[in-house]
Tab-separated table of C-alpha atoms in Angstrom:
chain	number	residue	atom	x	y	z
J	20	UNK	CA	56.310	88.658	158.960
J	21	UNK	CA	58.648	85.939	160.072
J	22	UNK	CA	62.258	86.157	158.684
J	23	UNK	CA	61.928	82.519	157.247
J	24	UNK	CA	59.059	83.167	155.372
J	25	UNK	CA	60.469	86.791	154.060
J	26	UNK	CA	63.461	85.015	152.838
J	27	UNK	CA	61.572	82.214	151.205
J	28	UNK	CA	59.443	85.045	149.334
J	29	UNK	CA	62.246	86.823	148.297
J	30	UNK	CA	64.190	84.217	147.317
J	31	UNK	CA	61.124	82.808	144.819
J	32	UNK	CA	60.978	86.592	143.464
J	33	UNK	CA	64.505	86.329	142.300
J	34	UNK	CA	64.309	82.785	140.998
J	35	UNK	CA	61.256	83.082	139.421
J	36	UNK	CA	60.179	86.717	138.370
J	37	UNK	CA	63.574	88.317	138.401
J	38	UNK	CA	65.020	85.134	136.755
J	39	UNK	CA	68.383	85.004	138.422
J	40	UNK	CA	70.848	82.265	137.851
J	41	UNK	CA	70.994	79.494	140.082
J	42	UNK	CA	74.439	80.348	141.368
J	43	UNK	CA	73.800	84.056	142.263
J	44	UNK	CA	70.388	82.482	144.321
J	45	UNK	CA	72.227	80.126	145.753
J	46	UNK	CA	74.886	83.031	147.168
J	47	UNK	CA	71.793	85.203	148.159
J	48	UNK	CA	70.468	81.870	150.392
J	49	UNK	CA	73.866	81.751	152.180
J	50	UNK	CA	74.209	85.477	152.583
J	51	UNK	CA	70.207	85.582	153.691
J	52	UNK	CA	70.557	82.255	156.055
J	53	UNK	CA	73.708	83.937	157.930
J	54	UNK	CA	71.854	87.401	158.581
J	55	UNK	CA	68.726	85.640	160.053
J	56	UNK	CA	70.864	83.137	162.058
J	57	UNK	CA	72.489	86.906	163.681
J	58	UNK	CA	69.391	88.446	163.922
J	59	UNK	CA	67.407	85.301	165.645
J	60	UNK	CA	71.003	84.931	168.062
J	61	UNK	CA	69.944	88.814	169.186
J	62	UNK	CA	66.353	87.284	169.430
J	63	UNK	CA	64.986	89.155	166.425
J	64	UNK	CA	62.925	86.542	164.056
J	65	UNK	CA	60.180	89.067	162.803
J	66	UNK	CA	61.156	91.696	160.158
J	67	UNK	CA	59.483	94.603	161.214
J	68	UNK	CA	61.361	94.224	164.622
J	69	UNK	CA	64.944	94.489	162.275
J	70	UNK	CA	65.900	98.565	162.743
J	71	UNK	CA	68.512	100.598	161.086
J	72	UNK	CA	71.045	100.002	164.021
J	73	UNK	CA	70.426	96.197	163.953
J	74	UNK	CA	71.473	95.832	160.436
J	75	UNK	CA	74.972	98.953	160.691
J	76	UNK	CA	75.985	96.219	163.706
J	77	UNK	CA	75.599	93.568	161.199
J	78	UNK	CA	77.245	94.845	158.668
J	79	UNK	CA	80.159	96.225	160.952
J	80	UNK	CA	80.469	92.967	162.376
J	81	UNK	CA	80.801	90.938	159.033
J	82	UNK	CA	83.354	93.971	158.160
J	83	UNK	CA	85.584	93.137	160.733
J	84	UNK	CA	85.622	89.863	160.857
J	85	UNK	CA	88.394	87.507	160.121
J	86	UNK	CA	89.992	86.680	157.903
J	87	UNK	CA	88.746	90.135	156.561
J	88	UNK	CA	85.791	89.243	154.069
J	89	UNK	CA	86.831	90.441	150.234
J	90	UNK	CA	85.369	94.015	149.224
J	91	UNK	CA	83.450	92.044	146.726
J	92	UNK	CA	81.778	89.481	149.067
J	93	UNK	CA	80.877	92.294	151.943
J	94	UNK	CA	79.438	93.909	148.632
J	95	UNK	CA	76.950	91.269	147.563
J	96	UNK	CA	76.453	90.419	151.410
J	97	UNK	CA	74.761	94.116	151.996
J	98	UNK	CA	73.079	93.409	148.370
J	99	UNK	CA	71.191	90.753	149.662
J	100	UNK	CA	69.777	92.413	152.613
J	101	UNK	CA	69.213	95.745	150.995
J	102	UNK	CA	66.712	93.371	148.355
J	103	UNK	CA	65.310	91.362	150.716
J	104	UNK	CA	63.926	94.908	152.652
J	105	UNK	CA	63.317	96.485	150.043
J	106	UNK	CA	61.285	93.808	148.745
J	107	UNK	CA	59.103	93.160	152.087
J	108	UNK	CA	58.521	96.729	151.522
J	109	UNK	CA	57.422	96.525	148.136
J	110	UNK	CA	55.066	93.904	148.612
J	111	UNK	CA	53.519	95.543	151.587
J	112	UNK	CA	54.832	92.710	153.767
J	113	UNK	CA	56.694	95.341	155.855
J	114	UNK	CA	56.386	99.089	157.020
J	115	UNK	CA	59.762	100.291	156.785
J	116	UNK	CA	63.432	99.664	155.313
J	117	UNK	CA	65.918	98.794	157.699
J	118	UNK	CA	68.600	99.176	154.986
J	119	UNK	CA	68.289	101.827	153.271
J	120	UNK	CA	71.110	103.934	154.751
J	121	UNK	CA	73.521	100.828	154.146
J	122	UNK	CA	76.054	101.853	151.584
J	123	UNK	CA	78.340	98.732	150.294
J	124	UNK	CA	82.070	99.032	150.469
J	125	UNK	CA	83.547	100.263	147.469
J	126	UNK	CA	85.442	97.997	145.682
J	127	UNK	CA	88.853	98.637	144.088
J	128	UNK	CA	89.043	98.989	140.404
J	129	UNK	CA	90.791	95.917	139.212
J	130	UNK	CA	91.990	96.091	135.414
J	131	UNK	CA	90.252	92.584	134.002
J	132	UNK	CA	93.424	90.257	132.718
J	133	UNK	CA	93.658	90.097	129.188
J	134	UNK	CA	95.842	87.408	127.009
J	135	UNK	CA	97.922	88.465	124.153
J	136	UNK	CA	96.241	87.158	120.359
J	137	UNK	CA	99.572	84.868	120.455
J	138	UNK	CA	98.754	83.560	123.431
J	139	UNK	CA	95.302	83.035	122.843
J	140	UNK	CA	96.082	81.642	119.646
J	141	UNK	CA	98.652	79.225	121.905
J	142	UNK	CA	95.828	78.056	124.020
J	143	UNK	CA	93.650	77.396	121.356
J	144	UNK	CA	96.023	75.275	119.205
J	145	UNK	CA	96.715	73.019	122.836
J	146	UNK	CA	93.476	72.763	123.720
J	147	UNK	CA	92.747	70.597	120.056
J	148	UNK	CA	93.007	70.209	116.495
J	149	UNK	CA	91.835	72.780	114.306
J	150	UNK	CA	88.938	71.497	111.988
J	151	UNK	CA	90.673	70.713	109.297
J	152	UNK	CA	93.070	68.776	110.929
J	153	UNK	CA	92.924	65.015	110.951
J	154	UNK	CA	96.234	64.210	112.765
J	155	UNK	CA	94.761	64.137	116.240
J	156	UNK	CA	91.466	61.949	115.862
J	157	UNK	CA	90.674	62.415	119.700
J	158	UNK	CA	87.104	63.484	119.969
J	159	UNK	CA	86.792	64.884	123.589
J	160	UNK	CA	90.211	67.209	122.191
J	161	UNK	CA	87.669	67.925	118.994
J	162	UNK	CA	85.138	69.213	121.926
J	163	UNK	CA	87.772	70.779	123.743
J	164	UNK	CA	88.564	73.050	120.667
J	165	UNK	CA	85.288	73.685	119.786
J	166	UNK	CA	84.357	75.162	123.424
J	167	UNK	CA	87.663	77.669	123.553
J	168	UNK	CA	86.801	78.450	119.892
J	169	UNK	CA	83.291	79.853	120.802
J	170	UNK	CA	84.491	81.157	124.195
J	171	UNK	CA	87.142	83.630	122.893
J	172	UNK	CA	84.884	84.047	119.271
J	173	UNK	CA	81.514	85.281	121.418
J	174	UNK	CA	83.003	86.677	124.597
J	175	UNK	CA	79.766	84.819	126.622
J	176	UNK	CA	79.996	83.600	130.161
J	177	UNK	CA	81.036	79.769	130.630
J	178	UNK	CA	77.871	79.729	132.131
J	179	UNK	CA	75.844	80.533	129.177
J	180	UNK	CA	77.738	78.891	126.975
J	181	UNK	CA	77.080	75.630	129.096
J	182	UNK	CA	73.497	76.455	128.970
J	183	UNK	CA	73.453	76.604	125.273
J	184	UNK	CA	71.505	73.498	123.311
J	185	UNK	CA	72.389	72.718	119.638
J	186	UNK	CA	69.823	74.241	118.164
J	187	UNK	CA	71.113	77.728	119.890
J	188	UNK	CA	73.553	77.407	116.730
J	189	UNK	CA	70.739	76.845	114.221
J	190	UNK	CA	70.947	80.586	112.511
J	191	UNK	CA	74.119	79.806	110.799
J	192	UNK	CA	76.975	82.346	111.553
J	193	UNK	CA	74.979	83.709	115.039
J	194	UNK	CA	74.328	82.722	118.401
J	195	UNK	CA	71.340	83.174	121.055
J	196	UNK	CA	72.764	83.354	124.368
J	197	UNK	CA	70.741	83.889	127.218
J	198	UNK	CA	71.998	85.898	130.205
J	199	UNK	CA	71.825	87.348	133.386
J	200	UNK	CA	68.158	87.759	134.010
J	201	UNK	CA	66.935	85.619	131.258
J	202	UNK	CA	67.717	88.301	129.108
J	203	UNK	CA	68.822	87.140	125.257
J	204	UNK	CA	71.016	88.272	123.090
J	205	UNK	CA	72.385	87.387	119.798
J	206	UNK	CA	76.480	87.450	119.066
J	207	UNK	CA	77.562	86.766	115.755
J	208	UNK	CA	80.127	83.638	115.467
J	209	UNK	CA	83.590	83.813	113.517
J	210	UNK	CA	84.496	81.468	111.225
J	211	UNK	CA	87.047	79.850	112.874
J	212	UNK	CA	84.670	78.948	115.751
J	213	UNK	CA	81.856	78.105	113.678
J	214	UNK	CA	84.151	75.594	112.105
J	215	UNK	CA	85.340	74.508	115.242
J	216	UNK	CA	81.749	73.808	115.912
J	217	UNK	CA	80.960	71.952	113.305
J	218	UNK	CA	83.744	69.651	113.251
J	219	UNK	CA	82.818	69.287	117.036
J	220	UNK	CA	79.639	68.504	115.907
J	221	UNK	CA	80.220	65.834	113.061
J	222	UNK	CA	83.050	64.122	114.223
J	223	UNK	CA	82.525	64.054	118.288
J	224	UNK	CA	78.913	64.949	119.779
J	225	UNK	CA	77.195	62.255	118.221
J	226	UNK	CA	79.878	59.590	119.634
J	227	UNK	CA	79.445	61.443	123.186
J	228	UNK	CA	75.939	61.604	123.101
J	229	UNK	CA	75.705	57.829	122.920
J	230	UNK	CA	77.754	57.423	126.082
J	231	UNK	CA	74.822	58.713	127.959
J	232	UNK	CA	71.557	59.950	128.126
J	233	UNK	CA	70.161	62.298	125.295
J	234	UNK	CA	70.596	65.618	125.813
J	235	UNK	CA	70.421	68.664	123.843
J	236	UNK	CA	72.779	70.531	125.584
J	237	UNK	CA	75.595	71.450	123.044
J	238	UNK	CA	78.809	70.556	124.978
J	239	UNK	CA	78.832	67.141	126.766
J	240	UNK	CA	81.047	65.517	129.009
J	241	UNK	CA	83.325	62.606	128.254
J	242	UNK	CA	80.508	60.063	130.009
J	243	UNK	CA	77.877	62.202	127.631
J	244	UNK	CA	76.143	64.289	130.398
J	245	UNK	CA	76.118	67.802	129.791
J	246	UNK	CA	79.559	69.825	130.507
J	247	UNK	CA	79.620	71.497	133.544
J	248	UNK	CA	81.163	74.898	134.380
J	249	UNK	CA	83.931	72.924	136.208
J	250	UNK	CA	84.286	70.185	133.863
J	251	UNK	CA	84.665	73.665	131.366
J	252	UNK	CA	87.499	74.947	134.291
J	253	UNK	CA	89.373	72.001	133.813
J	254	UNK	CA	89.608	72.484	129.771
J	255	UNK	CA	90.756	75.213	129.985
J	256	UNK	CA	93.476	74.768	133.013
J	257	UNK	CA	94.843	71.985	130.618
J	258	UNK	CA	94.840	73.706	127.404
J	259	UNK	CA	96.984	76.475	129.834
J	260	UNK	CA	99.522	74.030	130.894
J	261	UNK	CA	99.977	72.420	127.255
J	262	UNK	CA	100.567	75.896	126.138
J	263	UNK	CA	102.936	76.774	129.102
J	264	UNK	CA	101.191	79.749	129.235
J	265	UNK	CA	102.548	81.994	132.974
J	266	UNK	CA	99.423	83.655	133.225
J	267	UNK	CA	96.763	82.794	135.183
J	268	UNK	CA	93.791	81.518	132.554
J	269	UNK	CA	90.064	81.954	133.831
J	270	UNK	CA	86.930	81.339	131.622
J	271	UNK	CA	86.331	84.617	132.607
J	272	UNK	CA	89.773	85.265	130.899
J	273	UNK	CA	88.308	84.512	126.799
J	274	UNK	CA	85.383	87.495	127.535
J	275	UNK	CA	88.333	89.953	129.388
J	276	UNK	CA	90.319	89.068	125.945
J	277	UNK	CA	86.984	88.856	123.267
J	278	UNK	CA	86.306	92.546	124.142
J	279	UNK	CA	89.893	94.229	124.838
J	280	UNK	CA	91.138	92.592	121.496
J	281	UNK	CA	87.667	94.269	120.114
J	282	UNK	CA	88.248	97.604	121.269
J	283	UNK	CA	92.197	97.422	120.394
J	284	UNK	CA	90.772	96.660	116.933
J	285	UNK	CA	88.455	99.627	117.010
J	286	UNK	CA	85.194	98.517	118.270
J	287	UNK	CA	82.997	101.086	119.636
J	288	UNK	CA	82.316	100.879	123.231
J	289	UNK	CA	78.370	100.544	122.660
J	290	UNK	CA	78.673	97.787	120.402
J	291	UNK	CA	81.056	95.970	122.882
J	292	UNK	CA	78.479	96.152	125.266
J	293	UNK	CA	75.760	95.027	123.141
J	294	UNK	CA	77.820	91.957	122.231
J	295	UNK	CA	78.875	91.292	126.289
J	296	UNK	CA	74.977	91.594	127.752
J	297	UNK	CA	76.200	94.196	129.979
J	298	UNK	CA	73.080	96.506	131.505
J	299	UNK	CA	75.201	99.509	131.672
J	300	UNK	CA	78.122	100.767	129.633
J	301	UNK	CA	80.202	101.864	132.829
J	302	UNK	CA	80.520	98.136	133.203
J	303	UNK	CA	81.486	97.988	129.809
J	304	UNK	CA	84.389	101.295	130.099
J	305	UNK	CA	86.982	99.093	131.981
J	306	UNK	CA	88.384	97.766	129.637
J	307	UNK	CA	88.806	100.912	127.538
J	308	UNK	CA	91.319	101.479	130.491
J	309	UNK	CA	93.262	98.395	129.487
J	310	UNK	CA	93.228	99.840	125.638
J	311	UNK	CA	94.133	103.341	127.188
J	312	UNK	CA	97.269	101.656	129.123
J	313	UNK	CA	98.477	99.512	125.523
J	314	UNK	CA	98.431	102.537	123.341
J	315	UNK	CA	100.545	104.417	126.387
J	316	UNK	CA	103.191	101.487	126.442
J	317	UNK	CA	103.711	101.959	122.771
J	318	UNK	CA	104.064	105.799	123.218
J	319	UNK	CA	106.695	105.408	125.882
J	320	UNK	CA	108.781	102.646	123.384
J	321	UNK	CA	107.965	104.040	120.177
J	322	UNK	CA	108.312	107.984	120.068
J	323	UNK	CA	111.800	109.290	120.687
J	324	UNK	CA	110.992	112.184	122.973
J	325	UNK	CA	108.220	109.935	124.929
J	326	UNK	CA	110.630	109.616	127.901
């Protein structure tokens, strides 16, 4: 089968059956277009001529490169291949796996970045006024709120909370996100974000929503298109700086903090994972090392023969 075709099949089976988000497809494409642009330079444009030795070379020679490629993106490089074979394989579109002696580079164990409650509490409070405040009448600050509310309250990815429509909100004090995969999941909603929300809702959608076309999306940009994941970036880089806040603030940062400030609080690990949409709950055991690490820095200051 030709490589172009084997990609465009493989690609449509992890848009469409697999249900991937757009951005991880879109990083497969560039990963996939790259390896057949090698393989075609080495005259290869058929998979079943690909062997074993063809795709070690490749992956050496992406290795080595330079600058040297992060662990992370050499990772989800050999991912891409490894699916695509295995797929053509699958689907009886080829005879044999090229890849399946590829092992990915193991990636160091980085300890996600957690804020402080103060200092979430900090970036909250700049980001907007809190719902029962009527000092600061500004409505995209009202939206502003009302997004880091639900962020840090739900511990979902900025990209499913910019997928989210208004009537996601519609069960009252719990929310249906929808994942990786397609997958759904419902987190329950704290009051303080649910009120966030609602003020969001009464005092600063509607306005919004007139600036452009209807939507149902639930957060909407200042021109009343939907919010996008870097319009979302940009909230939250300016809610940082208004809370001179040193650390370096992510969206990612709100889910690292949702679920270390659950387990400090005495969550159990399952639940945590339930709440994040995580497959497995070794994804989910990280951050009991960041809980592990907190309880040892109190040791070390607090007990008189720690030391």
């Amino acid at each position: 089968m030709r490589l172009a075709r084997a990609v465009d099949a493989y690609l449509r089976h992890i848009t469409i059956e697999r249900g991937l988000s757009e951005h991880t497809v879109a990083a497969y494409r560039r990963d996939l277009a790259g390896y057949r642009t090698w393989l075609q330079e080495r005259g290869i444009d058929d998979a079943d001529e690909v062997t074993a030795a063809l795709v070690a070379e490749f992956a050496a020679a992406r290795a080595s490169a330079e600058p040297p490629p992060a662990a992370t993106s050499l990772a989800r490089l050999q991912s891409s291949v490894r699916g695509l074979h295995r797929f053509l394989v699958r689907e009886g579109l080829a005879q044999t796996d090229p890849s399946d002696r590829l092992r990915p580079p193991k990636a160091p164990q980085r300890l996600p970045k957690a804020l402080s409650i103060e200092q979430i509490e900090a970036l909250l409070d700049a980001a907007g006024p809190a719902p029962g405040d009527a000092v600061d009448t500004d409505i995209v600050r009202l939206r502003d709120r009302a997004l880091l509310e639900l962020l840090y309250a739900t511990g979902a990815r900025v990209s499913e909370v910019m997928q989210l429509d208004v009537d996601d909100l519609a069960h009252g004090d719990v929310l249906r996100v929808r994942g990786k995969g397609a997958k759904e999941r419902i987190v329950p909603v704290g009051s303080y974000a649910r009120a966030a929300v609602d003020a969001y809702l009464a005092r600063a959608r509607p306005e919004l929503s007139r600036r452009g076309r209807a939507s149902a999306r639930l957060f909407l940009g200042a021109r009343g298109a939907p919010l996008s994941r870097q319009g979302a970036w940009l909230v939250i880089q300016a809610a940082a700086e208004r809370a001179q806040l040193s650390a370096h603030v992510s969206p990612h940062t709100f889910r690292h903090s949702f679920a270390t400030h659950l387990l400090q609080g005495g969550a159990d690990v399952r639940v945590v994972q339930e709440l994040l949409g995580h497959a497995s709950v070794a994804t989910t055991q990280i951050y009991t090392h960041v809980t592990v690490d907190a309880l040892r820095d109190v040791y070390l200051t607090s007990h008189p023969r720690a030391r």
